[in-house]
Short mmCIF file of C-alpha atoms in Angstrom, two decimals:
data_model
loop_
_atom_site.label_atom_id
_atom_site.label_comp_id
_atom_site.label_asym_id
_atom_site.label_seq_id
_atom_site.Cartn_x
_atom_site.Cartn_y
_atom_site.Cartn_z
CA MET A 34 25.59 -45.42 -91.76
CA ASN A 35 28.40 -43.55 -91.50
CA ARG A 36 29.82 -42.58 -88.01
CA GLU A 37 28.86 -39.31 -87.46
CA ASP A 38 25.51 -39.98 -88.81
CA PHE A 39 25.05 -43.22 -86.13
CA ILE A 40 26.35 -40.88 -83.62
CA LYS A 41 23.77 -38.17 -84.82
CA ASN A 42 20.78 -40.54 -84.77
CA PHE A 43 22.11 -42.50 -81.48
CA MET A 44 22.00 -39.03 -79.55
CA SER A 45 18.36 -38.14 -81.12
CA ARG A 46 17.09 -41.44 -79.30
CA TYR A 47 19.05 -40.69 -76.25
CA GLU A 48 17.85 -37.63 -75.80
CA LYS A 49 13.77 -38.59 -76.82
CA ILE A 50 14.51 -41.01 -73.76
CA ILE A 51 16.02 -38.23 -71.23
CA GLU A 52 13.16 -36.06 -72.14
CA SER A 53 10.53 -38.86 -70.97
CA ARG A 54 11.93 -39.32 -67.79
CA SER A 55 11.14 -36.39 -64.74
CA ASN A 56 13.86 -35.46 -62.65
CA ASP A 57 11.68 -35.99 -59.85
CA ASP A 58 11.71 -39.61 -60.41
CA PHE A 59 15.51 -39.73 -59.19
CA GLU A 60 17.30 -38.69 -56.20
CA VAL A 61 21.39 -38.09 -55.28
CA ASN A 62 23.35 -40.93 -54.96
CA LEU A 63 25.94 -39.33 -52.03
CA GLY A 64 28.36 -41.28 -52.19
CA GLN A 65 28.64 -40.43 -55.69
CA MET A 66 28.18 -37.28 -55.95
CA THR A 67 30.39 -36.53 -53.25
CA VAL A 68 33.21 -38.19 -56.25
CA PHE A 69 32.15 -35.83 -58.60
CA ALA A 70 31.90 -32.41 -56.23
CA GLU A 71 35.74 -33.55 -55.33
CA LEU A 72 36.98 -33.99 -59.08
CA VAL A 73 35.21 -30.56 -59.79
CA SER A 74 36.72 -28.90 -56.83
CA ILE A 75 40.25 -30.23 -58.55
CA PHE A 76 39.29 -29.17 -61.39
CA GLU A 77 37.95 -25.78 -60.64
CA LYS A 78 41.35 -25.32 -58.99
CA MET A 79 43.64 -26.30 -62.06
CA THR A 80 41.31 -23.87 -64.37
CA GLN A 81 41.88 -21.15 -61.87
CA LYS A 82 45.69 -21.81 -61.61
CA TYR A 83 46.21 -22.52 -65.65
CA ASP A 84 43.88 -19.74 -66.78
CA GLY A 85 41.23 -22.51 -68.31
CA LYS A 86 37.70 -22.77 -68.16
CA LEU A 87 35.60 -25.08 -66.12
CA ASN A 88 32.31 -27.17 -67.90
CA ILE A 89 29.72 -28.72 -65.74
CA GLU A 90 27.18 -29.95 -68.58
CA LYS A 91 23.63 -31.02 -67.98
CA LEU A 92 23.84 -32.13 -64.83
CA GLU A 93 20.15 -32.71 -64.20
CA PRO A 94 19.08 -35.49 -61.90
CA ARG A 95 17.01 -37.66 -65.09
CA ARG A 96 20.35 -37.67 -66.61
CA GLU A 97 21.72 -40.12 -63.96
CA HIS A 98 25.47 -39.26 -64.53
CA GLY A 99 27.89 -36.83 -63.85
CA TRP A 100 30.22 -35.00 -66.96
CA LEU A 101 32.66 -32.66 -66.51
CA SER A 102 35.17 -31.20 -68.70
CA ALA A 103 37.84 -28.23 -68.32
CA GLU A 104 39.41 -26.00 -70.91
CA LEU A 105 43.37 -26.09 -70.35
CA ARG A 106 46.88 -25.77 -71.76
CA TYR A 107 48.12 -28.17 -68.73
CA PHE A 108 46.70 -30.08 -66.20
CA ASP A 109 49.26 -31.72 -63.33
CA VAL A 110 47.73 -33.42 -59.99
CA PRO A 111 49.78 -32.05 -57.05
CA PHE A 112 51.52 -34.70 -55.60
CA ASP A 113 49.57 -34.78 -52.28
CA GLU A 114 46.04 -34.70 -54.43
CA LEU A 115 47.13 -37.86 -56.25
CA PRO A 116 46.76 -40.25 -54.13
CA ARG A 117 42.62 -38.90 -53.41
CA PHE A 118 42.85 -38.13 -57.37
CA GLY A 119 43.47 -42.07 -58.31
CA GLU A 120 40.80 -42.91 -55.58
CA LEU A 121 38.48 -40.45 -57.30
CA LEU A 122 38.92 -42.10 -61.02
CA LYS A 123 38.12 -45.42 -59.22
CA SER A 124 34.69 -44.21 -59.22
CA ALA A 125 34.19 -42.64 -62.54
CA SER A 126 32.95 -44.51 -65.76
CA ALA A 127 35.06 -42.39 -68.44
CA PHE A 128 38.40 -40.04 -68.74
CA GLY A 129 39.50 -38.33 -71.49
CA ILE A 130 41.73 -35.76 -73.15
CA GLU A 131 41.38 -33.77 -76.58
CA PRO A 132 43.82 -31.97 -77.96
CA LYS A 133 41.42 -28.87 -79.16
CA ASN A 134 42.53 -24.69 -80.19
CA GLY A 135 46.34 -24.67 -78.94
CA GLY A 136 45.27 -26.87 -75.78
CA PHE A 137 43.37 -29.93 -74.70
CA THR A 138 39.75 -30.24 -72.73
CA ILE A 139 39.92 -32.99 -69.95
CA SER A 140 37.18 -34.73 -69.11
CA VAL A 141 35.58 -37.24 -66.57
CA THR A 142 32.03 -38.92 -66.18
CA VAL A 143 30.93 -39.98 -62.82
CA PRO A 144 28.00 -42.31 -63.06
CA ASN A 145 25.01 -42.36 -60.97
CA VAL A 146 25.47 -39.49 -59.15
CA TYR A 147 21.53 -39.65 -59.09
CA VAL A 148 20.10 -42.69 -59.11
CA LYS A 149 16.32 -43.67 -59.94
CA LYS A 150 13.82 -43.27 -56.62
CA GLU A 151 12.98 -47.13 -54.73
CA LYS A 152 9.35 -47.86 -55.13
CA SER A 153 7.41 -46.80 -51.77
CA MET B 53 63.95 -35.88 -74.42
CA THR B 54 64.94 -39.88 -75.53
CA VAL B 55 62.05 -41.95 -75.82
CA PHE B 56 61.98 -45.36 -75.44
CA GLU B 57 59.71 -47.52 -76.91
CA THR B 58 59.04 -51.03 -74.60
CA THR B 59 57.22 -52.91 -72.44
CA ASN B 60 60.08 -56.01 -72.05
CA PRO B 61 61.26 -55.07 -68.60
CA GLU B 62 64.96 -56.40 -69.42
CA GLU B 63 64.83 -53.40 -72.56
CA ILE B 64 63.89 -51.31 -69.37
CA VAL B 65 66.46 -52.08 -66.50
CA ALA B 66 69.59 -51.99 -69.53
CA HIS B 67 67.90 -48.05 -70.61
CA ILE B 68 67.31 -47.19 -67.04
CA LEU B 69 71.58 -48.51 -66.21
CA ASN B 70 72.16 -46.70 -69.49
CA SER B 71 70.81 -43.22 -68.01
CA VAL B 72 72.20 -43.73 -64.55
CA ASP B 73 74.66 -40.59 -64.63
CA GLU B 74 78.59 -42.17 -64.09
CA GLU B 75 78.81 -41.69 -60.02
CA PHE B 76 76.02 -43.81 -59.64
CA PHE B 77 78.13 -46.64 -61.51
CA PRO B 78 80.21 -47.54 -57.93
CA LEU B 79 77.45 -47.66 -55.85
CA ILE B 80 75.44 -50.25 -58.42
CA ASN B 81 78.40 -52.19 -58.81
CA SER B 82 78.98 -52.82 -55.11
CA GLY B 83 75.41 -53.55 -54.85
CA ASN B 84 74.59 -51.09 -52.43
CA LEU B 85 72.07 -49.65 -55.00
CA LYS B 86 69.98 -51.46 -57.13
CA VAL B 87 67.20 -51.46 -60.30
CA ASN B 88 63.61 -52.35 -58.56
CA LEU B 89 62.57 -54.71 -60.11
CA THR B 90 58.86 -54.52 -58.64
CA SER B 91 58.28 -50.69 -60.17
CA VAL B 92 60.12 -51.89 -63.50
CA LYS B 93 57.66 -54.48 -63.47
CA LYS B 94 54.63 -51.96 -62.73
CA ILE B 95 55.40 -49.78 -65.63
CA SER B 96 56.04 -52.31 -67.63
CA GLU B 97 52.02 -53.06 -67.18
CA LEU B 98 51.61 -49.45 -67.45
CA ILE B 99 53.08 -49.17 -70.47
CA ALA B 100 51.38 -52.32 -72.30
CA PHE B 101 48.10 -51.02 -70.89
CA LEU B 102 48.21 -47.58 -72.10
CA ASN B 103 49.74 -49.09 -75.69
CA GLU B 104 46.52 -51.41 -75.64
CA SER B 105 44.01 -48.26 -75.04
CA ASN B 106 42.52 -46.22 -78.50
CA GLU B 107 45.64 -45.65 -80.28
CA LEU B 108 48.27 -44.21 -77.91
CA SER B 109 51.82 -44.20 -78.48
CA ALA B 110 53.45 -45.13 -74.71
CA ALA B 111 57.20 -44.72 -74.02
CA LEU B 112 59.66 -44.32 -70.87
CA ASP B 113 60.78 -40.88 -70.99
CA ASP B 114 64.82 -40.14 -69.42
CA PHE B 115 65.29 -41.65 -66.18
CA GLU B 116 66.13 -39.05 -63.49
CA PRO B 117 69.12 -40.56 -61.35
CA THR B 118 68.49 -37.87 -58.58
CA ASP B 119 64.75 -37.77 -58.16
CA LYS B 120 65.03 -41.84 -58.81
CA THR B 121 61.61 -41.62 -60.81
CA VAL B 122 61.27 -42.52 -64.31
CA SER B 123 58.15 -40.61 -66.83
CA VAL B 124 55.88 -43.11 -68.73
CA ILE B 125 54.76 -40.70 -71.72
CA ALA B 126 51.31 -41.44 -73.74
CA ARG B 127 50.57 -39.26 -76.45
CA GLY B 128 47.82 -39.88 -79.11
CA PRO B 129 44.83 -38.27 -81.22
CA PHE B 130 42.93 -38.40 -78.34
CA ILE B 131 43.78 -40.04 -74.75
CA GLY B 132 40.37 -42.44 -73.72
CA PHE B 133 39.90 -44.16 -70.60
CA GLY B 134 36.21 -45.92 -70.74
CA TYR B 135 34.41 -48.96 -68.97
CA LYS B 136 36.69 -50.20 -66.38
CA GLU B 137 39.88 -48.48 -67.92
CA PRO B 138 39.87 -45.86 -65.63
CA VAL B 139 40.06 -48.37 -62.43
CA LYS B 140 42.45 -49.86 -64.38
CA LEU B 141 44.50 -47.06 -64.74
CA ALA B 142 44.22 -45.94 -61.06
CA GLU B 143 45.65 -49.28 -60.45
CA LEU B 144 48.69 -48.55 -62.31
CA ILE B 145 49.44 -44.95 -61.33
CA SER B 146 48.30 -45.40 -57.75
CA ASP B 147 52.00 -45.18 -56.77
CA ALA B 148 52.29 -42.47 -59.03
CA VAL B 149 54.34 -39.30 -58.12
CA GLY B 150 53.41 -37.08 -60.92
CA PHE B 151 50.11 -37.10 -63.10
CA SER B 152 50.50 -34.16 -65.85
CA SER B 153 48.57 -33.65 -69.37
CA SER B 154 49.49 -31.49 -71.96
CA THR B 155 49.94 -31.42 -75.73
CA ALA B 156 52.55 -32.08 -78.03
CA ASN B 157 53.49 -31.61 -81.87
CA VAL B 158 54.55 -35.10 -83.18
CA THR B 159 56.06 -35.87 -86.52
CA GLN B 160 54.08 -37.95 -88.67
CA ASN B 161 54.91 -39.12 -92.00
CA GLY B 162 56.72 -35.46 -92.74
CA ARG B 163 53.00 -33.85 -90.99
CA LYS B 164 53.16 -31.79 -87.82
CA ILE B 165 50.26 -33.20 -86.00
CA LEU B 166 48.90 -32.28 -82.44
CA LYS B 167 48.20 -35.04 -79.75
CA ALA B 168 47.07 -35.27 -76.24
CA GLN B 169 49.29 -35.78 -73.94
CA ILE B 170 49.80 -37.55 -70.91
CA LYS B 171 52.97 -38.23 -68.22
CA ILE B 172 52.64 -40.57 -65.40
CA LEU B 173 56.16 -40.09 -63.06
CA MET B 174 56.81 -43.64 -61.29
CA PRO B 175 59.40 -43.60 -58.38
CA ASN B 176 62.06 -45.52 -56.81
CA ILE B 177 63.15 -47.07 -60.01
CA LEU B 178 66.66 -47.24 -57.88
CA VAL B 179 66.58 -48.41 -54.13
CA ARG B 180 69.53 -49.92 -51.72
CA GLY B 181 70.96 -53.01 -52.27
CA ASP B 182 69.83 -54.74 -48.99
CA VAL B 183 66.10 -53.59 -49.88
CA ASN B 184 64.17 -57.04 -50.42
CA GLU B 185 61.58 -56.82 -53.03
CA ARG B 186 58.19 -58.12 -52.34
#
């Protein structure tokens, strides 16, 4: 199986698992959701400043993790926001930059913005 | 822009001293200004970390004597940090004074390839001679 087939196969199985879950079984994890919201705010400002496009995809409880991406030609973190940006990165599980369409897509994944409700 | 590839602290110091403007020479020679070895060590660690990630190639950009900063540049077909790497990256850039991202056309084997690029600006490369380093 080549890499492409593996990813297709994996994603198909992954989506089946997600579909088998109910959103009602999950609740917001405030700490991680706050991190995600702050990152959204930083990326929103960047896309406005550099005429980019912000995507927040498939944010729903049963998926647990928050993923955002921004299509940009340039990205810079203002000096006064850099320490906080570093702190936010510590709560991320993935951070990537991929060249695309003359610019690039920058993406961040914040894990566990939703968590499974504890059974009472 | 000259890009200098190394993780060797001694070579980093040499690169910085080679980039210093002549006006700083009397201050360095008299001991009133020195290269901050703590910062050099962090830069070396940052370059090593970036070079270990994916197909990244990290290097030092020119030293900016006026701002006393040096840029660390990493380029790759894809720049990605996963699992515990974002935490490590955050720790290594905790002292940084600039973080930006763009793309760069790099000639490789005669072909132009579009690569993602991050530029991290590290401060306090030159300090007063009487400053004790941690």
